[in-house]
């Protein structure tokens, strides 16, 4: 399985002030340990860097992420993300611009999204987005 890991999971996994053993963080650790492919986007990296204080933490995160393949959106991804957002809005589901783009990248590249965001699960009812779900 190839995963695109959302900012919500990375930020929990990278926290040092509180041990977190949520199912999504455990799934991320298992994927890393098993050698599954994990990809990222510049948007996820940017959100993480903005959320961590101090240049040392930001430098460490930036360095760690160099090992991950980076997906770069194409023009058509933006167009298709706008359509995802429109379809979801018409169905009463609010999804942000960045989340719609992450969803589109997952759809185009046939990735599973690992996230704690409930909006993605709701959006997946209206588009072919695959969201990781715990086996429990």
PDB file of N, CA and C in Angstrom, residues 15-56:
ATOM      1  N   UNK A  15       5.374  14.783  17.634  1.00  0.00           N
ATOM      2  CA  UNK A  15       5.333  15.470  18.929  1.00  0.00           C
ATOM      3  C   UNK A  15       6.243  14.762  19.927  1.00  0.00           C
ATOM      4  N   UNK A  16       6.971  15.551  20.660  1.00  0.00           N
ATOM      5  CA  UNK A  16       7.871  14.992  21.665  1.00  0.00           C
ATOM      6  C   UNK A  16       7.353  15.218  23.078  1.00  0.00           C
ATOM      7  N   UNK A  17       6.373  16.108  23.232  1.00  0.00           N
ATOM      8  CA  UNK A  17       5.900  16.467  24.563  1.00  0.00           C
ATOM      9  C   UNK A  17       4.868  15.506  25.137  1.00  0.00           C
ATOM     10  N   UNK A  18       4.300  14.652  24.311  1.00  0.00           N
ATOM     11  CA  UNK A  18       3.306  13.701  24.798  1.00  0.00           C
ATOM     12  C   UNK A  18       3.330  12.461  23.914  1.00  0.00           C
ATOM     13  N   UNK A  19       3.485  11.298  24.527  1.00  0.00           N
ATOM     14  CA  UNK A  19       3.448  10.074  23.717  1.00  0.00           C
ATOM     15  C   UNK A  19       2.033   9.849  23.170  1.00  0.00           C
ATOM     16  N   UNK A  20       1.936   9.629  21.890  1.00  0.00           N
ATOM     17  CA  UNK A  20       0.650   9.425  21.248  1.00  0.00           C
ATOM     18  C   UNK A  20       0.646   8.040  20.619  1.00  0.00           C
ATOM     19  N   UNK A  21      -0.374   7.275  20.934  1.00  0.00           N
ATOM     20  CA  UNK A  21      -0.463   5.935  20.365  1.00  0.00           C
ATOM     21  C   UNK A  21      -1.795   5.748  19.664  1.00  0.00           C
ATOM     22  N   UNK A  22      -2.261   6.794  18.979  1.00  0.00           N
ATOM     23  CA  UNK A  22      -3.495   6.678  18.210  1.00  0.00           C
ATOM     24  C   UNK A  22      -3.323   5.676  17.082  1.00  0.00           C
ATOM     25  N   UNK A  23      -4.433   5.179  16.585  1.00  0.00           N
ATOM     26  CA  UNK A  23      -4.358   4.142  15.559  1.00  0.00           C
ATOM     27  C   UNK A  23      -3.670   4.637  14.289  1.00  0.00           C
ATOM     28  N   UNK A  24      -3.857   5.908  13.955  1.00  0.00           N
ATOM     29  CA  UNK A  24      -3.235   6.437  12.742  1.00  0.00           C
ATOM     30  C   UNK A  24      -1.717   6.540  12.897  1.00  0.00           C
ATOM     31  N   UNK A  25      -1.270   6.962  14.081  1.00  0.00           N
ATOM     32  CA  UNK A  25       0.175   7.047  14.333  1.00  0.00           C
ATOM     33  C   UNK A  25       0.779   5.650  14.337  1.00  0.00           C
ATOM     34  N   UNK A  26       0.090   4.709  14.931  1.00  0.00           N
ATOM     35  CA  UNK A  26       0.571   3.324  14.923  1.00  0.00           C
ATOM     36  C   UNK A  26       0.622   2.780  13.496  1.00  0.00           C
ATOM     37  N   UNK A  27      -0.366   3.144  12.680  1.00  0.00           N
ATOM     38  CA  UNK A  27      -0.360   2.713  11.273  1.00  0.00           C
ATOM     39  C   UNK A  27       0.813   3.329  10.527  1.00  0.00           C
ATOM     40  N   UNK A  28       1.124   4.595  10.807  1.00  0.00           N
ATOM     41  CA  UNK A  28       2.280   5.243  10.181  1.00  0.00           C
ATOM     42  C   UNK A  28       3.562   4.533  10.584  1.00  0.00           C
ATOM     43  N   UNK A  29       3.713   4.263  11.863  1.00  0.00           N
ATOM     44  CA  UNK A  29       4.917   3.559  12.330  1.00  0.00           C
ATOM     45  C   UNK A  29       5.031   2.181  11.697  1.00  0.00           C
ATOM     46  N   UNK A  30       3.919   1.484  11.579  1.00  0.00           N
ATOM     47  CA  UNK A  30       3.930   0.155  10.959  1.00  0.00           C
ATOM     48  C   UNK A  30       4.315   0.250   9.482  1.00  0.00           C
ATOM     49  N   UNK A  31       3.792   1.263   8.799  1.00  0.00           N
ATOM     50  CA  UNK A  31       4.119   1.445   7.380  1.00  0.00           C
ATOM     51  C   UNK A  31       5.600   1.742   7.201  1.00  0.00           C
ATOM     52  N   UNK A  32       6.142   2.580   8.063  1.00  0.00           N
ATOM     53  CA  UNK A  32       7.572   2.885   8.000  1.00  0.00           C
ATOM     54  C   UNK A  32       8.390   1.626   8.263  1.00  0.00           C
ATOM     55  N   UNK A  33       7.996   0.874   9.269  1.00  0.00           N
ATOM     56  CA  UNK A  33       8.709  -0.342   9.643  1.00  0.00           C
ATOM     57  C   UNK A  33       8.642  -1.437   8.596  1.00  0.00           C
ATOM     58  N   UNK A  34       7.542  -1.489   7.852  1.00  0.00           N
ATOM     59  CA  UNK A  34       7.380  -2.553   6.856  1.00  0.00           C
ATOM     60  C   UNK A  34       7.927  -2.166   5.490  1.00  0.00           C
ATOM     61  N   UNK A  35       8.356  -0.924   5.353  1.00  0.00           N
ATOM     62  CA  UNK A  35       8.897  -0.495   4.072  1.00  0.00           C
ATOM     63  C   UNK A  35       7.847  -0.067   3.070  1.00  0.00           C
ATOM     64  N   UNK A  36       6.600   0.137   3.516  1.00  0.00           N
ATOM     65  CA  UNK A  36       5.582   0.652   2.611  1.00  0.00           C
ATOM     66  C   UNK A  36       6.032   2.003   2.063  1.00  0.00           C
ATOM     67  N   UNK A  37       5.567   2.335   0.899  1.00  0.00           N
ATOM     68  CA  UNK A  37       5.896   3.631   0.317  1.00  0.00           C
ATOM     69  C   UNK A  37       5.033   4.709   0.957  1.00  0.00           C
ATOM     70  N   UNK A  38       5.679   5.763   1.399  1.00  0.00           N
ATOM     71  CA  UNK A  38       5.000   6.916   1.975  1.00  0.00           C
ATOM     72  C   UNK A  38       5.428   8.122   1.160  1.00  0.00           C
ATOM     73  N   UNK A  39       4.449   8.870   0.671  1.00  0.00           N
ATOM     74  CA  UNK A  39       4.734  10.054  -0.125  1.00  0.00           C
ATOM     75  C   UNK A  39       4.202  11.281   0.592  1.00  0.00           C
ATOM     76  N   UNK A  40       4.646  12.435   0.142  1.00  0.00           N
ATOM     77  CA  UNK A  40       4.181  13.676   0.736  1.00  0.00           C
ATOM     78  C   UNK A  40       4.014  14.721  -0.352  1.00  0.00           C
ATOM     79  N   UNK A  41       3.569  15.881   0.059  1.00  0.00           N
ATOM     80  CA  UNK A  41       3.432  17.025  -0.839  1.00  0.00           C
ATOM     81  C   UNK A  41       4.088  18.232  -0.170  1.00  0.00           C
ATOM     82  N   UNK A  42       4.368  19.228  -0.969  1.00  0.00           N
ATOM     83  CA  UNK A  42       4.911  20.455  -0.411  1.00  0.00           C
ATOM     84  C   UNK A  42       3.961  21.098   0.581  1.00  0.00           C
ATOM     85  N   UNK A  43       2.653  20.962   0.349  1.00  0.00           N
ATOM     86  CA  UNK A  43       1.661  21.544   1.251  1.00  0.00           C
ATOM     87  C   UNK A  43       1.723  20.913   2.638  1.00  0.00           C
ATOM     88  N   UNK A  44       1.856  19.589   2.711  1.00  0.00           N
ATOM     89  CA  UNK A  44       1.966  18.915   4.011  1.00  0.00           C
ATOM     90  C   UNK A  44       3.246  19.356   4.709  1.00  0.00           C
ATOM     91  N   UNK A  45       4.334  19.395   3.977  1.00  0.00           N
ATOM     92  CA  UNK A  45       5.597  19.836   4.564  1.00  0.00           C
ATOM     93  C   UNK A  45       5.482  21.266   5.070  1.00  0.00           C
ATOM     94  N   UNK A  46       4.890  22.139   4.287  1.00  0.00           N
ATOM     95  CA  UNK A  46       4.718  23.530   4.697  1.00  0.00           C
ATOM     96  C   UNK A  46       3.887  23.633   5.974  1.00  0.00           C
ATOM     97  N   UNK A  47       2.779  22.909   6.038  1.00  0.00           N
ATOM     98  CA  UNK A  47       1.928  22.954   7.223  1.00  0.00           C
ATOM     99  C   UNK A  47       2.678  22.474   8.459  1.00  0.00           C
ATOM    100  N   UNK A  48       3.470  21.424   8.293  1.00  0.00           N
ATOM    101  CA  UNK A  48       4.256  20.922   9.428  1.00  0.00           C
ATOM    102  C   UNK A  48       5.286  21.952   9.890  1.00  0.00           C
ATOM    103  N   UNK A  49       6.000  22.522   8.955  1.00  0.00           N
ATOM    104  CA  UNK A  49       7.033  23.498   9.305  1.00  0.00           C
ATOM    105  C   UNK A  49       6.432  24.725   9.986  1.00  0.00           C
ATOM    106  N   UNK A  50       5.244  25.115   9.563  1.00  0.00           N
ATOM    107  CA  UNK A  50       4.571  26.253  10.189  1.00  0.00           C
ATOM    108  C   UNK A  50       4.106  25.935  11.601  1.00  0.00           C
ATOM    109  N   UNK A  51       3.856  24.657  11.882  1.00  0.00           N
ATOM    110  CA  UNK A  51       3.295  24.272  13.170  1.00  0.00           C
ATOM    111  C   UNK A  51       4.315  23.985  14.253  1.00  0.00           C
ATOM    112  N   UNK A  52       5.579  23.861  13.900  1.00  0.00           N
ATOM    113  CA  UNK A  52       6.600  23.545  14.894  1.00  0.00           C
ATOM    114  C   UNK A  52       7.447  24.775  15.170  1.00  0.00           C
ATOM    115  N   UNK A  53       7.668  25.036  16.448  1.00  0.00           N
ATOM    116  CA  UNK A  53       8.440  26.214  16.844  1.00  0.00           C
ATOM    117  C   UNK A  53       9.934  25.922  16.782  1.00  0.00           C
ATOM    118  N   UNK A  54      10.674  26.947  16.466  1.00  0.00           N
ATOM    119  CA  UNK A  54      12.124  26.856  16.511  1.00  0.00           C
ATOM    120  C   UNK A  54      12.754  26.397  15.230  1.00  0.00           C
ATOM    121  N   UNK A  55      13.863  27.038  14.877  1.00  0.00           N
ATOM    122  CA  UNK A  55      14.547  26.672  13.627  1.00  0.00           C
ATOM    123  C   UNK A  55      15.126  25.262  13.658  1.00  0.00           C
ATOM    124  N   UNK A  56      15.526  24.789  14.819  1.00  0.00           N
ATOM    125  CA  UNK A  56      16.092  23.433  14.901  1.00  0.00           C
ATOM    126  C   UNK A  56      15.043  22.385  14.564  1.00  0.00           C
TER     127      UNK A  56
END
